Each structure stands twice: as C-alpha cells, then as structure tokens.
Amino acid sequence: MKVSMNGIVKSFGANNVLRQVDFSVEGGEICALLGENGAGKSTLMNILGGVLQPDEGTIELDGKRVSFHSPAQSLHAGIAFIHQELNLINDLRVYENMFIGREIRTPAGFINDQEERRQTEDLFRKLDIGIDPLSKVSLLDASYKQIVEISRALMMKASILIMDEPTTSLTDPEIERVFDMLRTLKKQQVGVVFISHKLREVMEICDTYAVLRDGVLVSSGLVRDTSIPLISRDMVGHDVRTESLEQNADLGEEVLRLHNLTLEPYYRNVSLQVRAGEVLGVTGLLGDGRSEVFRTVFGDMGKYQGQILIKGSPVRIKSTRQALKMGVAYMPRNRKENAIIKDMDILDNGTIVTLPRLTRMGLIRRREQLEQFEEQRNHLQIKMGSPRDAIGSLSGGNQQKVVLAKWLMTHPRLLILDNPTQGVDVGAKEEIYDIILQLARSGVAVVVLSNEAQEIIRVCSRALVMYHGDVRAEIAGETMTEANIMRLATGG
Ligand SMILES: Nc1ncnc2c1ncn2[C@@H]1O[C@H](COP(=O)(O)OP(=O)(O)OP(=O)(O)O)[C@@H](O)[C@H]1O
Ligand SMILES: [Mg+2]
C-alpha cells in the first residue's frame, strides 16, 4: 500500500503547525519522520491516524482519495498507530489490551478470552517477550507497556504502521528486538513511519527520511545518502554542537551515601556515595532496579532496609515531602504517567512542587510564580504559547522540558534525574546536558539515571551499572565505554 499526504495544512488558533506538507510512505519502506520538538510530527501523523482533521490537503491510499474522521476509520483502512502518549487501559490485563476494540468472540457472542490469551502467548513467544499476558497493565513498568503497545500494533496486521517515539524508555537489547520485528514486517511489505529523536536508531533501521522544521518539509531522501550531522542541521537550521561543557573536577562534601540499601524484590545491598559537584550515572537494563533505589531515597517506595545518609547524618526517609525538605528532588522516569497532570495548565504543572514556597497566608504569589517559571522557560527554550494553555497543547518534548523546569525550580542539593532527555530533540539535549553540568559546577550533587550509554558517558564523571537489583560495577574514565556498559548491564 502507498500512502500519500498532499499539501497538508493545519493550525491551532494562530499557531500554523503544518504548512503545505507533502509526505508519503509505501509498503516495504521504513521512513523516519524527523524534526525539532514542536515541528509538527505528531500532528501530521494524527491527521493520517484520523485523530485530527486537516484544514487543507488530501490523503490518498494507492491513488484513491480518502478522509478519516476517526481513528477507527484509519485503522480500518489498514493504518495502525502507536501514539507518543501510551494508550493502554491500566485496569485491564495485558491480553485484554491486545484486543481492545477488536475482541475475538465465541459463536454465542461472548468474548473468547481463551483464544485471545492463546494468540497473545503465541506472539510473545515468537518475539521473545517475557511478559505474562495475564498481568494487569497497571503493574507493568513503562518500558514493558511500550512493548505491549508495539506488540498490539503488530497483531493488527496493518499495512502501514505509525510509531511515534516507540523506544523512549527501552534499552538497547529491547530496541534491537523491536528492530527485528520491523525488519520482518518490512519483508512482509508493511510500510512504517518511524518518529524518533534517537538519530543513531534512525540511521540503523530507516530507509528514507523526511525532516519538518516549523511545519515545513525542509528535506527528504534516502538515509544512506545522509548522516547524523546533516540531519541534525536540517532539523534545527544550524550546526549542532556535539561537545558539551567540561565535566566538573572540583568536588565538595558528601551529599548522599547509601549503605547496604535493600528493598526486595527490587534491589539489594546498594552502597554508593555522591558528592556536591558530582554527576553520578546509574544505568542498566529493564528490571535493573535503579529507579526503585532512587525512588526510595525520594521517600516514594515505603519501607527499606539499610541506611541513607544525607550530608553525613543518617536519616529515615518516609515521605516525598520529607525528602523535598531535605533538598532532594527526583524527576520521574515516565513523564506520561508520573509527571504531567493533564487537567492543569502549563504554569501550574511547572510550579506545582514549588507552590508551598510561593504561597503566603494561603495566597499564591502569582507574579513570582510566573517570573520563576519564565526564567526556566527561557533557560530551557520551551516552545509554547501562553503559560495558561493546557499542558496537552505542548509537543511531547516541550512537556518534558516543563517537567524538568519544575524540578530545577526547587533548587535542590541532590537532584535525581530519571531518563531526563526522553523525547527531547538533538539540540535541546545538548542544552539539558549543559544545564546538568552547570548545576554540578554550582555545587549540586546530580544523579542521572539513563538507559542510554552515550548519555551516561557524556555527562557523568562516574557511573554504576546495575543488573537485576545488584550493583555490578563502578566505571569511570577509561572504563566508561559503551561496550563495557553493555557487557556489565547484561550480567557479563
Ligand atoms: N491539541 C493542540 N492544541 C493546541 N496546540 C497544539 C495541539 N497539538 C499540538 N499543538 C501544537 O502544535 C505544534 C506541533 O506539535 P507536535 O506535537 O506535532 O510536535 P512534534 O513534532 O511531535 O514534537 P515532539 O518531538 O516534541 O513530540 C506545537 O507548537 C504544539 O504546541
Ligand atoms: Mg510528538
């Protein structure tokens, strides 16, 4: 099947998001759709997926004009969409989610649970996915949810598959597995639109690319004829610096020490220390326990064994409120579920943690709230309209920046960043790395939890690699290589 979108125009109020965009993809092709945060990628695909209607322009399937007024219509035409925001029902089991809207029925009209379960098991076995089809989705970690979404789309046997940042919380081996699936689909003549800010992945898996800048298609072609620096340049409109600031060498006093911290079944005997001015990295694969360790430090995991010392004094952290008071900030791993409050506007989302500090006698000091937020907004170059707009009107990467702004405003002495650059474009990533290094230089102790080896190497002076809840090794300097991280993270 060949999809072509011609002359697509879309505005939200005064914001002209897509201006006469032509885009096409056909069976057997994996096409990367690229661009800075807010460039219009998700909007273009939402139009193809029947979520949004274009103001102008046409869509053709194999030369026949179509228009989709709902996601169901688009799906019916053979287009499956994995959204940037996860789209699973938490209260249902995994296999039930696999068949939402396309339930298998018995001759008598009841849902055929057994058959749904069997097909799910079959697919998971084929793809080597270690998820129990019977588990509740709410109990799954973000990365597993992502895998369920991807498998669900595969099960739909669509002719065109749209993947909007499908790998943000996956680690390299999981991404490889997803890529294996994509290669198989490609052989079966499925066409794929692949949106990602991880350009190395794009170079590895995609055949063609198209770059949007401010809603205009600025370049397209074969991936083999381009390179990461060239694509980055097209995306942001100028060369992207690839060297960030020097890592800080002046370390101050110890800010955090963990001594044999244990919380089964997540992790055990974790001992580490972080000093003021240091950026410590912690990495590993799915289920390594790193997020749980630091959520414990933030008072978010309940009872633990072992000791936590802050500035040398033993503390028992029982709540996040207490942790915040002690100067600990933790930016969670999964923006979509844990960091964004959908019903609140941008300003309130960005200042909710600092609100107590901005409140006098029950009144919020609005001007200060706005000033503090605006400072971070400039700092992080958040692309947005009014601070009073809904958070959902921001592109994914810009929502991520709002979350980061929120935690920076708490002026912590220990800042824990879990997956800090998820969904952020190449240029903005560099800005965030600079901010992390500047904070360290100003004496903050920073912990970066990341599944990207490159990111760890780039900003951290030292890193721990975890495997199934155990700290496997500490690496620094010459031992901090991608190969080494990979080997340790897989238990080697
Ligand atoms: N429902 C909406 N209401 C108002 N504005 C919107 C809405 N959806 C998107 N926009 C605006 O459209 C522009 C493009 O957003 P879009 O989500 O398409 O970007 P993107 O290229 O997917 O970025 P990212 O890489 O950050 O996900 C942004 O300026 C965004 O604020
Ligand atoms: Mg997007």
Coordinates of C-alpha atoms and ligand atoms in Angstrom, one line a residue:
M1 CA 0.0 0.0 0.0
K2 CA 1.1 3.5 -0.7
V3 CA 0.0 6.5 1.4
S4 CA 0.5 10.0 0.2
M5 CA -0.4 13.1 2.0
N6 CA -0.5 16.2 -0.2
G7 CA -0.5 19.9 0.8
I8 CA -1.5 19.3 4.4
V9 CA -2.2 22.5 6.3
K10 CA -3.1 22.6 10.0
S11 CA -3.4 25.4 12.5
F12 CA -4.3 25.6 16.2
G13 CA -5.6 29.1 16.5
A14 CA -2.8 31.4 15.4
N15 CA -0.2 28.7 15.5
N16 CA 0.4 27.4 12.0
V17 CA 1.6 24.0 12.7
L18 CA 1.7 22.4 9.3
R19 CA 2.2 24.5 6.1
Q20 CA 1.6 22.6 2.8
V21 CA 3.3 19.4 3.8
D22 CA 3.7 16.6 1.3
F23 CA 4.6 13.2 2.8
S24 CA 4.4 9.7 1.5
V25 CA 5.4 6.2 2.5
E26 CA 4.8 2.8 0.9
G27 CA 4.9 -0.9 1.7
G28 CA 8.3 -2.3 2.4
E29 CA 9.7 1.2 3.4
I30 CA 10.7 2.4 6.8
C31 CA 10.5 6.2 6.7
A32 CA 11.9 8.4 9.5
L33 CA 9.8 11.5 10.3
L34 CA 12.2 13.9 11.9
G35 CA 12.2 17.4 13.4
E36 CA 12.7 19.5 16.5
N37 CA 10.3 19.4 19.4
G38 CA 7.1 21.1 18.2
A39 CA 8.0 20.8 14.5
G40 CA 4.6 19.1 13.7
K41 CA 5.5 15.4 13.5
S42 CA 2.8 14.1 15.8
T43 CA 0.3 16.5 14.3
L44 CA 0.9 15.2 10.8
M45 CA 0.6 11.6 11.9
N46 CA -2.5 12.4 14.0
I47 CA -4.1 13.5 10.7
L48 CA -3.1 10.3 9.0
G49 CA -4.4 8.4 12.0
G50 CA -7.8 10.1 11.9
V51 CA -7.3 11.8 15.3
L52 CA -7.2 15.3 13.8
Q53 CA -8.7 16.7 10.6
P54 CA -6.5 18.8 8.3
D55 CA -7.5 22.4 7.4
E56 CA -6.4 21.8 3.9
G57 CA -4.8 19.0 1.8
T58 CA -5.6 15.5 0.8
I59 CA -4.7 11.9 1.7
E60 CA -4.5 9.1 -0.9
L61 CA -4.2 5.4 -0.4
D62 CA -2.9 3.7 -3.6
G63 CA -4.1 6.7 -5.5
K64 CA -7.6 6.7 -4.1
R65 CA -8.7 9.8 -2.1
V66 CA -9.7 9.0 1.5
S67 CA -10.6 11.0 4.5
F68 CA -10.5 9.8 8.1
H69 CA -12.9 11.2 10.6
S70 CA -11.9 8.9 13.4
P71 CA -9.1 6.7 14.5
A72 CA -11.3 3.7 13.8
Q73 CA -11.7 4.6 10.2
S74 CA -7.9 5.0 9.7
L75 CA -7.3 1.6 11.4
H76 CA -10.0 0.0 9.3
A77 CA -8.1 1.2 6.2
G78 CA -5.0 -0.6 7.5
I79 CA -3.2 2.1 9.4
A80 CA -2.1 1.2 12.9
F81 CA -0.8 4.0 15.2
I82 CA 1.4 3.7 18.2
H83 CA 1.0 7.0 19.9
Q84 CA 3.6 9.1 21.7
E85 CA 1.4 9.0 24.7
L86 CA 0.8 5.5 25.9
N87 CA -2.6 4.2 25.1
L88 CA -3.3 1.2 27.2
I89 CA -6.1 0.6 29.7
N90 CA -4.4 0.2 33.1
D91 CA -7.2 -1.8 34.7
L92 CA -7.3 -4.5 32.1
R93 CA -4.9 -7.4 31.7
V94 CA -2.3 -7.4 29.0
Y95 CA -4.1 -9.8 26.6
E96 CA -7.3 -7.8 27.0
N97 CA -5.5 -4.7 26.0
M98 CA -4.2 -6.5 22.9
F99 CA -7.7 -6.9 21.6
I100 CA -9.5 -3.7 22.7
G101 CA -12.0 -2.8 20.0
R102 CA -11.3 -6.0 18.1
E103 CA -12.3 -8.6 20.6
I104 CA -12.4 -12.2 19.5
R105 CA -15.9 -13.6 20.1
T106 CA -17.3 -17.1 20.5
P107 CA -20.1 -18.2 18.2
A108 CA -22.5 -17.2 21.0
G109 CA -21.1 -13.7 21.0
F110 CA -19.1 -13.8 24.3
I111 CA -15.5 -12.6 24.4
N112 CA -13.3 -15.6 23.7
D113 CA -10.7 -15.0 26.5
Q114 CA -9.0 -18.3 25.9
E115 CA -8.4 -17.6 22.2
E116 CA -7.2 -14.0 23.0
R117 CA -4.8 -15.4 25.5
R118 CA -3.5 -18.0 23.2
Q119 CA -2.8 -15.6 20.4
T120 CA -1.1 -13.2 22.8
E121 CA 1.1 -16.0 24.2
D122 CA 1.9 -17.1 20.7
L123 CA 3.0 -13.7 19.6
F124 CA 5.0 -13.0 22.8
R125 CA 6.8 -16.4 22.4
K126 CA 7.7 -15.6 18.8
L127 CA 9.0 -12.2 19.8
D128 CA 10.7 -13.5 22.9
I129 CA 8.8 -11.1 25.2
G130 CA 8.9 -12.1 28.9
I131 CA 5.6 -10.6 29.9
D132 CA 2.8 -12.6 31.4
P133 CA -0.3 -12.0 29.3
L134 CA -2.4 -12.3 32.4
S135 CA -0.8 -9.5 34.4
K136 CA -2.6 -6.2 34.9
V137 CA -1.2 -3.4 32.8
S138 CA -1.1 -1.1 35.8
L139 CA 1.6 -3.3 37.3
L140 CA 3.9 -3.0 34.4
D141 CA 6.8 -0.7 34.2
A142 CA 6.7 2.0 31.4
S143 CA 9.1 0.1 29.2
Y144 CA 7.0 -3.1 29.3
K145 CA 3.9 -1.0 28.5
Q146 CA 5.7 0.3 25.5
I147 CA 6.5 -3.3 24.4
V148 CA 2.8 -4.3 24.8
E149 CA 1.7 -1.3 22.6
I150 CA 4.2 -2.3 19.9
S151 CA 3.1 -5.9 20.0
R152 CA -0.6 -4.9 19.9
A153 CA 0.1 -2.9 16.7
L154 CA 1.9 -5.8 15.2
M155 CA -1.0 -8.0 16.0
M156 CA -3.3 -5.8 14.0
K157 CA -1.5 -6.9 10.8
A158 CA -1.8 -3.4 9.4
S159 CA -0.4 -2.3 6.0
I160 CA 1.0 0.9 7.5
L161 CA 2.4 1.2 10.9
I162 CA 3.0 4.6 12.5
M163 CA 5.4 4.6 15.5
D164 CA 5.6 7.9 17.4
E165 CA 8.8 7.6 19.5
P166 CA 8.3 3.9 20.3
T167 CA 11.7 3.4 22.0
T168 CA 12.0 6.3 24.5
S169 CA 12.1 4.1 27.6
L170 CA 13.6 1.0 26.0
T171 CA 17.3 -0.1 26.4
D172 CA 19.5 -1.3 23.5
P173 CA 18.7 -5.0 23.6
E174 CA 14.9 -4.3 23.7
I175 CA 15.3 -1.8 20.9
E176 CA 17.1 -4.5 18.9
R177 CA 14.2 -6.8 19.4
V178 CA 11.8 -4.1 18.1
F179 CA 14.0 -3.6 15.1
D180 CA 14.0 -7.3 14.4
M181 CA 10.2 -7.1 14.3
L182 CA 10.3 -4.1 12.0
R183 CA 12.7 -5.9 9.6
T184 CA 10.3 -8.8 9.4
L185 CA 7.3 -6.5 8.8
K186 CA 9.3 -4.8 6.1
K187 CA 9.8 -8.1 4.3
Q188 CA 6.1 -8.6 4.5
Q189 CA 5.6 -5.3 2.7
V190 CA 4.4 -3.3 5.6
G191 CA 5.2 0.4 5.4
V192 CA 6.5 2.1 8.6
V193 CA 6.6 5.7 9.7
F194 CA 9.2 5.9 12.5
I195 CA 9.4 9.1 14.6
S196 CA 12.4 9.3 16.9
H197 CA 14.9 11.7 18.3
K198 CA 17.5 8.9 18.6
L199 CA 19.3 9.5 15.3
R200 CA 21.5 6.5 15.6
E201 CA 18.4 4.3 15.6
V202 CA 17.2 6.2 12.5
M203 CA 20.4 5.5 10.7
E204 CA 20.2 1.9 11.6
I205 CA 16.7 1.0 10.8
C206 CA 15.2 3.5 8.3
D207 CA 15.4 3.6 4.5
T208 CA 14.1 7.1 3.9
Y209 CA 13.7 10.2 5.9
A210 CA 11.7 13.5 5.9
V211 CA 12.5 16.5 8.1
L212 CA 10.0 19.0 9.3
R213 CA 11.1 22.4 10.5
D214 CA 8.4 24.7 11.9
G215 CA 5.8 22.9 10.0
V216 CA 7.6 23.0 6.6
L217 CA 9.1 19.9 4.9
V218 CA 12.7 21.0 4.6
S219 CA 14.4 17.9 3.3
S220 CA 13.8 14.3 2.5
G221 CA 15.7 11.5 0.8
L222 CA 17.5 8.2 1.3
V223 CA 19.1 7.6 4.7
R224 CA 22.1 6.1 3.1
D225 CA 22.8 9.4 1.4
T226 CA 22.8 11.5 4.6
S227 CA 24.4 11.5 8.1
I228 CA 23.6 12.4 11.6
P229 CA 25.3 15.8 11.5
L230 CA 23.4 16.6 8.2
I231 CA 20.1 15.5 9.5
S232 CA 20.6 17.4 12.8
R233 CA 21.4 20.5 10.8
D234 CA 18.2 20.2 8.8
M235 CA 16.2 19.8 12.0
V236 CA 17.5 22.8 13.9
G237 CA 18.6 25.0 11.0
H238 CA 22.2 25.3 12.1
D239 CA 25.1 23.1 13.1
V240 CA 24.6 21.2 16.3
R241 CA 27.4 21.3 18.7
T242 CA 28.5 17.8 19.8
E243 CA 30.8 18.7 22.6
S244 CA 29.2 19.8 25.9
L245 CA 30.8 21.7 28.7
E246 CA 33.7 20.2 30.6
Q247 CA 32.8 17.9 33.4
N248 CA 33.3 19.4 36.8
A249 CA 36.5 18.4 38.6
D250 CA 36.0 20.2 41.9
L251 CA 34.1 18.0 44.2
G252 CA 32.7 19.2 47.6
E253 CA 31.4 17.4 50.6
E254 CA 29.4 14.1 50.5
V255 CA 25.7 14.8 49.9
L256 CA 24.3 11.3 49.8
R257 CA 25.5 8.0 51.0
L258 CA 23.7 4.7 50.8
H259 CA 24.8 1.8 52.9
N260 CA 23.5 -1.7 52.0
L261 CA 20.2 -0.3 50.9
T262 CA 17.8 -3.2 50.3
L263 CA 14.2 -3.5 49.1
E264 CA 13.3 -6.9 47.9
P265 CA 12.5 -7.9 45.2
Y266 CA 13.7 -4.7 43.5
Y267 CA 17.3 -4.3 44.7
R268 CA 19.7 -5.3 47.4
N269 CA 22.9 -4.2 49.2
V270 CA 23.2 -1.0 47.2
S271 CA 26.1 1.1 48.6
L272 CA 27.2 4.4 47.0
Q273 CA 28.1 8.0 47.6
V274 CA 27.6 11.2 45.7
R275 CA 29.4 14.4 46.4
A276 CA 28.5 18.0 45.8
G277 CA 29.5 19.0 42.3
E278 CA 29.5 15.4 41.1
V279 CA 27.3 13.9 38.3
L280 CA 26.9 10.2 39.1
G281 CA 25.3 8.0 36.4
V282 CA 23.4 4.8 37.1
T283 CA 22.4 2.6 34.2
G284 CA 21.2 -0.9 33.4
L285 CA 18.5 -2.8 31.5
L286 CA 14.8 -3.3 32.2
G287 CA 14.3 -4.5 35.8
D288 CA 17.7 -3.4 37.0
G289 CA 16.2 -1.6 40.0
R290 CA 17.9 1.7 39.5
S291 CA 14.6 3.8 39.6
E292 CA 13.4 2.0 42.7
V293 CA 16.7 2.7 44.5
F294 CA 16.3 6.4 44.0
R295 CA 12.6 6.5 44.4
T296 CA 13.4 5.1 47.9
V297 CA 15.7 8.0 48.5
F298 CA 12.9 10.2 47.5
G299 CA 10.5 8.6 50.0
D300 CA 8.4 7.0 47.4
M301 CA 8.9 3.3 47.9
G302 CA 8.0 2.8 51.5
K303 CA 10.0 0.7 54.0
Y304 CA 13.5 -0.3 53.2
Q305 CA 16.5 -1.8 54.9
G306 CA 19.9 -0.4 55.2
Q307 CA 21.0 3.2 55.7
I308 CA 20.6 6.5 53.9
L309 CA 22.9 9.4 55.0
I310 CA 22.4 12.9 53.9
K311 CA 25.4 15.2 54.4
G312 CA 26.8 12.5 56.7
S313 CA 23.8 12.2 59.0
P314 CA 21.7 9.1 59.0
V315 CA 18.1 9.8 58.0
R316 CA 14.9 7.6 57.7
I317 CA 13.1 8.9 54.7
K318 CA 9.4 8.2 55.0
S319 CA 7.7 10.5 52.5
T320 CA 8.5 12.6 49.5
R321 CA 7.5 15.7 51.4
Q322 CA 10.3 14.9 53.9
A323 CA 12.7 14.2 51.1
L324 CA 11.9 17.6 49.4
K325 CA 12.5 19.4 52.7
M326 CA 15.9 17.8 52.9
G327 CA 16.8 19.2 49.5
V328 CA 16.2 16.0 47.4
A329 CA 14.4 16.3 44.1
Y330 CA 13.5 13.4 41.8
M331 CA 12.3 13.8 38.3
P332 CA 10.5 10.6 37.4
R333 CA 11.2 8.3 34.6
N334 CA 7.9 8.3 32.9
R335 CA 6.6 11.7 32.0
K336 CA 3.4 10.5 30.6
E337 CA 2.2 8.8 33.7
N338 CA 4.0 10.3 36.6
A339 CA 5.0 13.8 35.8
I340 CA 2.2 15.5 34.0
I341 CA -1.2 16.4 35.4
K342 CA -3.4 16.6 32.4
D343 CA -6.1 18.8 33.9
M344 CA -3.7 21.5 34.9
D345 CA -2.3 24.2 32.7
I346 CA 1.4 24.7 31.8
L347 CA 2.2 27.1 34.6
D348 CA 0.6 25.0 37.3
N349 CA 2.3 21.9 36.0
G350 CA 5.6 23.7 36.0
T351 CA 5.3 25.1 39.5
I352 CA 3.4 22.6 41.5
V353 CA 6.3 21.4 43.6
T354 CA 7.4 25.0 44.5
L355 CA 3.8 26.2 45.2
P356 CA 4.2 25.9 49.0
R357 CA 7.2 28.2 48.8
L358 CA 5.3 30.6 46.6
T359 CA 2.3 30.8 49.0
R360 CA 1.9 33.3 51.7
M361 CA -1.1 33.1 54.1
G362 CA -2.9 30.9 51.7
L363 CA -2.4 33.1 48.7
I364 CA -0.3 32.2 45.7
R365 CA 2.1 35.0 44.8
R366 CA 1.2 34.8 41.1
R367 CA 3.8 37.3 39.9
E368 CA 6.6 35.4 41.5
Q369 CA 5.3 32.1 40.2
L370 CA 5.2 33.5 36.7
E371 CA 8.6 35.1 37.0
Q372 CA 10.3 31.9 38.2
F373 CA 8.6 29.9 35.6
E374 CA 9.5 32.3 32.8
E375 CA 13.2 32.2 33.9
Q376 CA 13.2 28.4 33.4
R377 CA 11.2 28.7 30.2
N378 CA 13.9 30.9 28.6
H379 CA 16.6 28.8 30.0
L380 CA 15.2 25.6 28.5
Q381 CA 13.7 27.3 25.4
I382 CA 10.3 25.8 25.9
K383 CA 8.2 26.3 22.8
M384 CA 4.7 27.2 24.0
G385 CA 2.0 29.8 23.7
S386 CA 0.6 31.2 27.0
P387 CA 1.6 29.7 30.4
R388 CA -2.2 29.3 30.9
D389 CA -2.6 27.0 28.0
A390 CA -3.4 23.3 28.6
I391 CA -0.3 21.1 29.1
G392 CA -1.7 18.8 26.4
S393 CA -1.3 21.5 23.8
L394 CA 2.5 21.2 24.0
S395 CA 4.5 18.7 21.9
G396 CA 6.0 15.8 23.8
G397 CA 9.5 17.2 24.1
N398 CA 8.3 20.5 25.4
Q399 CA 6.2 18.8 28.0
Q400 CA 9.4 17.1 29.1
K401 CA 11.1 20.5 29.4
V402 CA 8.3 21.7 31.6
V403 CA 8.8 18.8 33.9
L404 CA 12.5 19.5 34.1
A405 CA 11.8 23.2 34.8
K406 CA 9.6 22.2 37.7
W407 CA 12.4 20.3 39.4
L408 CA 15.1 22.8 38.7
M409 CA 12.9 25.5 40.4
T410 CA 13.2 23.6 43.7
H411 CA 16.9 24.4 43.9
P412 CA 17.8 21.0 45.3
R413 CA 21.1 20.0 46.8
L414 CA 20.6 16.5 45.4
L415 CA 18.9 16.3 42.0
I416 CA 18.0 12.9 40.7
L417 CA 17.0 12.9 37.0
D418 CA 15.5 9.7 35.7
N419 CA 15.6 9.4 31.9
P420 CA 15.9 13.2 31.6
T421 CA 16.1 13.6 27.9
Q422 CA 13.2 11.3 26.8
G423 CA 11.7 12.6 23.7
V424 CA 13.9 15.7 23.5
D425 CA 15.4 16.8 20.2
V426 CA 19.1 16.8 19.4
G427 CA 19.7 20.5 20.0
A428 CA 17.7 20.6 23.3
K429 CA 19.5 17.5 24.6
E430 CA 22.8 19.5 24.4
E431 CA 21.2 22.3 26.3
I432 CA 20.0 20.0 29.0
Y433 CA 23.4 18.4 29.3
D434 CA 24.9 21.9 29.8
I435 CA 22.3 22.7 32.5
I436 CA 23.2 19.5 34.3
L437 CA 26.9 20.4 34.2
Q438 CA 26.3 24.0 35.3
L439 CA 24.3 22.8 38.2
A440 CA 27.1 20.4 39.2
R441 CA 29.6 23.3 39.0
S442 CA 27.4 25.3 41.3
G443 CA 27.6 22.6 43.9
V444 CA 24.6 20.5 43.3
A445 CA 25.0 16.7 43.6
V446 CA 23.4 15.2 40.5
V447 CA 22.4 11.6 39.8
V448 CA 21.5 10.8 36.2
L449 CA 19.6 7.5 35.6
S450 CA 19.6 6.6 32.0
N451 CA 19.2 3.8 29.6
E452 CA 21.4 5.5 27.0
A453 CA 25.1 4.6 27.4
Q454 CA 26.1 7.6 25.3
E455 CA 24.2 10.0 27.7
I456 CA 26.0 8.5 30.7
I457 CA 29.4 8.8 29.1
R458 CA 28.6 12.3 28.0
V459 CA 27.6 13.9 31.4
C460 CA 28.7 11.7 34.2
S461 CA 32.1 11.5 35.7
R462 CA 31.5 8.1 37.3
A463 CA 28.7 5.6 36.8
L464 CA 27.3 2.4 38.4
V465 CA 25.9 -0.4 36.3
M466 CA 23.1 -2.4 37.8
Y467 CA 21.8 -5.8 36.8
H468 CA 18.6 -7.4 38.4
G469 CA 18.9 -5.3 41.5
D470 CA 22.6 -5.7 42.1
V471 CA 25.3 -3.1 41.5
R472 CA 27.6 -4.9 39.1
A473 CA 30.4 -2.4 38.8
E474 CA 31.5 1.1 39.1
I475 CA 33.1 2.6 36.0
A476 CA 34.9 5.9 35.4
G477 CA 37.5 7.4 33.0
E478 CA 38.8 4.8 30.6
T479 CA 36.4 2.0 31.7
M480 CA 33.4 4.2 30.8
T481 CA 32.8 2.8 27.3
E482 CA 29.6 1.7 25.6
A483 CA 31.0 -1.8 25.1
N484 CA 31.8 -2.0 28.8
I485 CA 28.4 -0.7 29.9
M486 CA 26.6 -3.2 27.6
R487 CA 28.6 -6.1 28.9
L488 CA 28.0 -5.3 32.6
A489 CA 24.4 -4.4 32.0
T490 CA 23.7 -7.8 30.5
G491 CA 25.2 -9.5 33.5
G492 CA 28.6 -10.2 31.9
Ligands
LIG1 N1 -4.2 20.0 20.6 C1 -3.4 21.0 20.4 N2 -3.8 22.3 20.7 C2 -3.0 23.3 20.5 N3 -1.8 23.3 20.0 C3 -1.3 22.0 19.7 C4 -2.1 20.9 19.9 N4 -1.4 19.8 19.5 C5 -0.2 20.3 19.1 N5 -0.2 21.6 19.2 C6 1.0 22.5 18.8 O1 1.4 22.1 17.5 C7 2.8 22.2 17.4 C8 3.4 20.9 16.9 O2 3.2 19.9 17.9 P1 3.6 18.4 17.6 O3 3.1 17.6 18.8 O4 3.1 18.0 16.3 O5 5.2 18.4 17.6 P2 6.2 17.2 17.4 O6 7.0 17.5 16.2 O7 5.5 15.9 17.5 O8 7.2 17.5 18.7 P3 7.9 16.4 19.7 O9 9.1 16.0 19.1 O10 8.2 17.3 20.9 O11 6.9 15.4 20.1 C9 3.3 22.6 18.8 O12 3.6 24.0 18.7 C10 2.2 22.3 19.7 O13 2.2 23.2 20.8
MG2 MG 5.4 14.5 19.0

